[in-house]
Short mmCIF file of C-alpha atoms and ligand atoms in Angstrom, two decimals:
data_model
loop_
_atom_site.label_atom_id
_atom_site.label_comp_id
_atom_site.label_asym_id
_atom_site.label_seq_id
_atom_site.Cartn_x
_atom_site.Cartn_y
_atom_site.Cartn_z
CA MET A 1 0.00 0.00 0.00
CA GLY A 2 3.06 2.26 0.34
CA ASN A 3 2.43 5.58 1.93
CA VAL A 4 -0.65 5.39 4.14
CA LYS A 5 -0.90 9.02 5.13
CA ASP A 6 -4.13 10.83 4.31
CA GLY A 7 -4.38 11.76 0.67
CA SER A 8 -2.20 8.86 -0.50
CA GLU A 9 -3.42 6.16 -2.82
CA TYR A 10 -5.41 3.19 -1.66
CA PRO A 11 -5.78 0.34 -4.17
CA SER A 12 -9.35 0.12 -5.42
CA LEU A 13 -11.65 -2.16 -3.47
CA ALA A 14 -13.35 -5.34 -4.64
CA ARG A 15 -16.74 -4.44 -3.21
CA ILE A 16 -18.08 -1.34 -1.56
CA PRO A 17 -20.83 -1.87 1.00
CA ALA A 18 -23.99 0.12 0.28
CA HIS A 19 -24.48 0.83 3.96
CA VAL A 20 -21.94 0.73 6.80
CA GLY A 21 -22.92 0.92 10.48
CA MET A 22 -20.30 2.07 12.95
CA ILE A 23 -20.33 1.52 16.69
CA MET A 24 -17.97 4.27 17.72
CA ASP A 25 -16.66 2.76 20.96
CA GLY A 26 -13.62 3.29 23.16
CA ASN A 27 -13.50 7.06 23.69
CA GLY A 28 -13.37 6.68 27.47
CA ARG A 29 -10.53 4.14 27.42
CA TRP A 30 -8.62 6.26 24.90
CA ALA A 31 -8.80 9.15 27.37
CA ARG A 32 -7.92 7.03 30.40
CA GLN A 33 -4.82 5.76 28.63
CA ARG A 34 -3.70 9.38 28.42
CA ASN A 35 -4.80 10.39 31.91
CA LEU A 36 -7.42 12.69 30.38
CA PRO A 37 -11.05 13.14 31.42
CA ARG A 38 -13.55 10.94 29.53
CA LEU A 39 -14.95 13.98 27.77
CA ALA A 40 -11.57 14.62 26.17
CA GLY A 41 -11.98 11.16 24.63
CA HIS A 42 -15.40 12.10 23.30
CA ARG A 43 -13.96 15.29 21.87
CA ALA A 44 -11.21 13.31 20.12
CA GLY A 45 -13.94 10.92 18.93
CA MET A 46 -15.73 13.77 17.16
CA GLU A 47 -12.53 14.65 15.36
CA ALA A 48 -12.16 11.01 14.29
CA LEU A 49 -15.72 11.11 13.00
CA ARG A 50 -14.94 14.11 10.80
CA ILE A 51 -12.03 12.24 9.24
CA ILE A 52 -14.02 9.03 8.79
CA LEU A 53 -16.87 10.83 7.03
CA ARG A 54 -14.44 12.32 4.55
CA ALA A 55 -12.81 8.92 4.01
CA ALA A 56 -16.19 7.18 3.61
CA ALA A 57 -17.13 9.64 0.86
CA GLU A 58 -13.75 9.12 -0.82
CA PHE A 59 -14.14 5.34 -0.78
CA GLY A 60 -17.59 5.71 -2.33
CA ILE A 61 -19.67 4.39 0.56
CA PRO A 62 -23.21 5.71 -0.03
CA ILE A 63 -24.64 5.43 3.53
CA VAL A 64 -23.12 5.40 7.01
CA THR A 65 -25.06 4.99 10.24
CA LEU A 66 -23.15 6.13 13.30
CA TYR A 67 -24.01 5.00 16.80
CA ALA A 68 -23.49 8.18 18.81
CA PHE A 69 -25.71 7.73 21.87
CA SER A 70 -27.72 4.66 22.90
CA THR A 71 -30.97 4.45 24.85
CA GLU A 72 -28.82 2.92 27.62
CA ASN A 73 -26.21 5.70 27.67
CA TRP A 74 -28.48 7.79 29.94
CA LYS A 75 -27.20 5.54 32.76
CA ARG A 76 -23.88 7.38 32.69
CA PRO A 77 -23.11 10.18 35.15
CA GLN A 78 -25.08 13.35 34.39
CA HIS A 79 -21.87 15.25 33.82
CA GLU A 80 -20.85 12.91 30.99
CA VAL A 81 -24.31 12.89 29.39
CA GLN A 82 -24.48 16.68 29.46
CA GLY A 83 -20.97 16.95 28.07
CA LEU A 84 -21.84 14.58 25.23
CA MET A 85 -24.96 16.57 24.33
CA GLN A 86 -22.96 19.78 24.36
CA LEU A 87 -20.27 18.24 22.18
CA LEU A 88 -22.83 16.98 19.67
CA GLY A 89 -24.27 20.48 19.38
CA GLU A 90 -20.81 22.00 18.94
CA SER A 91 -19.89 19.44 16.29
CA LEU A 92 -23.06 20.21 14.34
CA ASP A 93 -22.24 23.93 14.54
CA LYS A 94 -18.75 23.28 13.23
CA GLU A 95 -19.33 20.59 10.62
CA VAL A 96 -22.76 20.97 9.02
CA ALA A 97 -21.87 23.76 6.57
CA LYS A 98 -18.86 21.81 5.30
CA LEU A 99 -20.83 18.57 5.00
CA HIS A 100 -23.53 20.43 3.09
CA GLU A 101 -20.92 21.92 0.77
CA ASN A 102 -19.69 18.39 0.06
CA GLY A 103 -23.21 17.23 -0.78
CA ALA A 104 -23.77 15.10 2.33
CA GLN A 105 -27.25 14.51 3.64
CA ILE A 106 -27.61 14.46 7.43
CA ARG A 107 -30.34 12.50 9.16
CA CYS A 108 -30.95 11.26 12.70
CA ILE A 109 -32.55 8.07 13.93
CA GLY A 110 -33.72 7.41 17.48
CA ASP A 111 -36.13 9.10 19.87
CA LEU A 112 -34.93 12.68 19.79
CA SER A 113 -37.65 14.02 22.13
CA PRO A 114 -35.63 13.73 25.40
CA LEU A 115 -32.64 15.57 23.90
CA PRO A 116 -32.09 19.22 24.90
CA ASP A 117 -34.33 21.58 22.86
CA GLU A 118 -31.38 23.43 21.40
CA LEU A 119 -29.80 20.20 20.15
CA GLN A 120 -33.13 19.09 18.65
CA ARG A 121 -33.33 22.40 16.83
CA LYS A 122 -29.80 22.05 15.46
CA ILE A 123 -30.55 18.53 14.25
CA HIS A 124 -33.76 19.70 12.60
CA ASP A 125 -31.92 22.58 10.87
CA ALA A 126 -29.14 20.29 9.64
CA GLU A 127 -31.68 17.80 8.27
CA GLU A 128 -33.63 20.55 6.53
CA LEU A 129 -30.54 22.20 5.06
CA THR A 130 -29.19 18.95 3.60
CA ARG A 131 -32.40 17.10 2.73
CA ASN A 132 -32.01 17.39 -1.05
CA ASN A 133 -28.32 16.47 -1.14
CA SER A 134 -27.40 13.30 -2.98
CA GLY A 135 -23.89 12.64 -1.63
CA LEU A 136 -22.93 10.60 1.43
CA LEU A 137 -25.94 9.90 3.65
CA VAL A 138 -24.87 10.44 7.25
CA ASN A 139 -27.34 8.80 9.56
CA LEU A 140 -26.72 9.66 13.22
CA ALA A 141 -28.17 7.26 15.78
CA LEU A 142 -28.99 9.39 18.81
CA ASN A 143 -30.90 8.06 21.79
CA TYR A 144 -31.23 5.04 19.54
CA GLY A 145 -31.92 1.49 20.67
CA GLY A 146 -32.79 -1.45 18.44
CA ARG A 147 -35.37 -2.76 20.90
CA GLN A 148 -36.98 0.64 21.34
CA GLU A 149 -37.16 0.91 17.53
CA ILE A 150 -38.91 -2.47 17.19
CA VAL A 151 -41.35 -1.58 20.00
CA LYS A 152 -42.12 1.67 18.17
CA ALA A 153 -42.78 -0.26 14.95
CA VAL A 154 -45.09 -2.76 16.69
CA ARG A 155 -47.04 0.04 18.34
CA GLU A 156 -47.55 1.80 15.01
CA ILE A 157 -48.68 -1.40 13.32
CA VAL A 158 -51.12 -2.22 16.13
CA ALA A 159 -52.46 1.35 16.08
CA LEU A 160 -53.17 0.95 12.36
CA GLY A 161 -55.31 -2.12 13.16
CA VAL A 162 -53.35 -4.36 10.79
CA PRO A 163 -54.74 -7.92 10.85
CA PRO A 164 -52.21 -10.57 12.05
CA GLU A 165 -51.96 -12.31 8.68
CA GLU A 166 -50.84 -9.05 7.08
CA ILE A 167 -47.91 -8.61 9.46
CA THR A 168 -44.75 -9.42 7.52
CA ALA A 169 -41.03 -8.81 7.95
CA ASP A 170 -41.31 -6.25 5.19
CA LEU A 171 -44.07 -4.38 7.01
CA ILE A 172 -42.00 -4.27 10.19
CA SER A 173 -39.00 -2.96 8.20
CA ARG A 174 -41.18 -0.20 6.83
CA HIS A 175 -41.97 0.96 10.37
CA LEU A 176 -38.33 1.22 11.47
CA TYR A 177 -36.37 4.49 11.41
CA THR A 178 -34.43 3.07 8.46
CA SER A 179 -37.56 2.30 6.40
CA ASP A 180 -36.16 3.77 3.19
CA LEU A 181 -32.59 2.51 3.59
CA PRO A 182 -31.01 -0.82 2.64
CA ASP A 183 -29.92 -3.00 5.56
CA PRO A 184 -26.28 -2.47 6.57
CA ASP A 185 -23.85 -4.75 4.74
CA LEU A 186 -21.07 -4.10 7.21
CA ILE A 187 -21.04 -3.14 10.88
CA ILE A 188 -17.77 -1.96 12.33
CA ARG A 189 -17.21 -1.84 16.08
CA THR A 190 -14.08 -0.29 17.49
CA SER A 191 -12.33 -0.93 20.83
CA GLY A 192 -12.37 -4.72 20.55
CA GLU A 193 -15.83 -5.34 21.99
CA PHE A 194 -17.78 -8.23 20.44
CA ARG A 195 -21.39 -7.19 20.94
CA THR A 196 -24.10 -5.15 19.26
CA SER A 197 -25.12 -3.12 22.36
CA ASN A 198 -28.61 -2.73 20.86
CA PHE A 199 -27.51 -1.31 17.50
CA LEU A 200 -29.62 -1.99 14.37
CA LEU A 201 -30.87 -5.32 15.79
CA TRP A 202 -33.42 -6.05 13.08
CA GLN A 203 -31.43 -4.59 10.19
CA SER A 204 -28.18 -6.42 11.00
CA ALA A 205 -29.63 -9.92 10.42
CA TYR A 206 -27.15 -10.54 7.59
CA ALA A 207 -24.61 -7.78 8.18
CA GLU A 208 -20.94 -8.69 8.21
CA PHE A 209 -19.32 -7.71 11.50
CA TYR A 210 -15.83 -6.27 11.71
CA ILE A 211 -14.27 -5.69 15.12
CA SER A 212 -11.27 -3.41 15.30
CA PRO A 213 -9.09 -3.40 18.43
CA VAL A 214 -8.42 0.32 17.90
CA TYR A 215 -10.21 2.84 20.12
CA TRP A 216 -12.56 5.07 18.14
CA PRO A 217 -10.47 8.28 18.38
CA ASP A 218 -7.61 6.43 16.65
CA PHE A 219 -9.82 4.86 13.98
CA GLY A 220 -8.85 6.64 10.76
CA LYS A 221 -8.90 6.29 7.01
CA LYS A 222 -6.34 3.47 7.02
CA GLU A 223 -8.39 1.47 9.54
CA LEU A 224 -11.59 2.02 7.54
CA TYR A 225 -9.79 0.86 4.40
CA GLN A 226 -8.67 -2.32 6.19
CA ALA A 227 -12.27 -3.01 7.23
CA LEU A 228 -13.41 -2.59 3.63
CA VAL A 229 -10.68 -4.93 2.37
CA GLU A 230 -11.79 -7.55 4.89
CA PHE A 231 -15.42 -7.04 3.88
CA GLY A 232 -14.43 -7.69 0.25
CA ARG A 233 -13.10 -11.13 1.30
CA ARG A 234 -16.21 -12.24 3.13
CA GLU A 235 -18.41 -14.83 1.54
CA ARG A 236 -22.03 -13.91 2.08
CA ARG A 237 -24.43 -16.80 1.85
CA TYR A 238 -27.67 -15.56 3.40
CA GLY A 239 -28.45 -19.11 4.48
CA GLY A 240 -28.00 -20.50 0.98
CA LEU A 241 -25.01 -21.99 -0.81
CA THR A 242 -22.37 -20.42 -2.98
CA ASP A 243 -20.14 -22.03 -5.62
CA SER A 244 -17.30 -22.65 -3.19
CA THR A 245 -19.51 -24.51 -0.69
CA GLU A 246 -21.49 -26.57 -3.18
C1 IPE B 1 -18.22 5.49 22.92
O1 IPE B 1 -17.15 5.51 23.82
C2 IPE B 1 -19.04 6.74 22.96
C3 IPE B 1 -20.36 6.60 23.59
C4 IPE B 1 -20.86 5.50 24.03
C5 IPE B 1 -21.15 7.80 23.72
P1 IPE B 1 -17.33 5.10 25.34
O2 IPE B 1 -17.66 6.31 26.14
O3 IPE B 1 -18.28 3.98 25.47
O4 IPE B 1 -15.85 4.62 25.67
P2 IPE B 1 -15.43 3.39 26.60
O5 IPE B 1 -16.15 2.19 26.06
O6 IPE B 1 -15.84 3.74 27.98
O7 IPE B 1 -13.95 3.29 26.42
C1 IPE B 2 -22.35 1.46 22.44
O1 IPE B 2 -21.27 1.63 23.28
C2 IPE B 2 -23.05 2.77 22.22
C3 IPE B 2 -22.32 3.75 21.42
C4 IPE B 2 -21.14 3.57 20.85
C5 IPE B 2 -22.98 5.00 21.24
P1 IPE B 2 -21.35 1.42 24.85
O2 IPE B 2 -20.02 1.72 25.37
O3 IPE B 2 -22.49 2.20 25.38
O4 IPE B 2 -21.71 -0.12 24.95
P2 IPE B 2 -21.45 -1.16 26.14
O5 IPE B 2 -22.02 -0.56 27.40
O6 IPE B 2 -19.98 -1.35 26.24
O7 IPE B 2 -22.14 -2.40 25.70
MG1 MG B 3 -18.06 1.97 25.45
#
């Protein structure tokens, strides 16, 4: 691969996933390693996100869904939760204009209603500003939980009075936040943890998982490229058979 610094050449990839989910984990441990407060890790994580979004667009990934705050993350100390909300708002202030300029579309999934009003407003403005853009779709999962999402879908379907025989997997998919998106082909989790932590439970049925040992703030273009190379080697069978297994 030669020079791996940003801006250098990366050999073209066999397959590009249509949709990549990222569980951005390890900010706290990254900070602890450096004797910094956890929020410094989250701040570094936002910087990593900026770099990853640029790299994703360069590699030609059409859709990324980023796990930024789970329905369980409210259990953390108030100070950390508040700091995270503040940081999200600051990042939107700093990055939205640039993302818009680059043609990115910003969307959020999750129950945004408990978020601070100001943050909700910023999210709404970013979504409105970028809604007609056709570049990278940046889907931010905020106060998102896969179980909460499925409960929401079931409630909507029941409220519509749908008869049991008309309830299908496709109908449930259409009531998820991701109703108009393809399922993720690849889910990347950083920091070496092997679990979903309630991320895209329904949609990840046939996603390929890639676990990187690197903490999220250190996950850069080179690491994303490695994940995409590995994805290109995976044999996806969807329960069927392929030539090499026949
Ligand atoms: C991921 O990093 C960011 C959020 C969950 C908001 P963590 O804060 O979970 O970092 P670790 O797992 O404690 O290292
Ligand atoms: C998952 O990470 C949530 C996000 C990255 C936003 P956590 O750090 O919250 O997950 P657990 O607690 O280790 O499972
Ligand atoms: Mg974590």
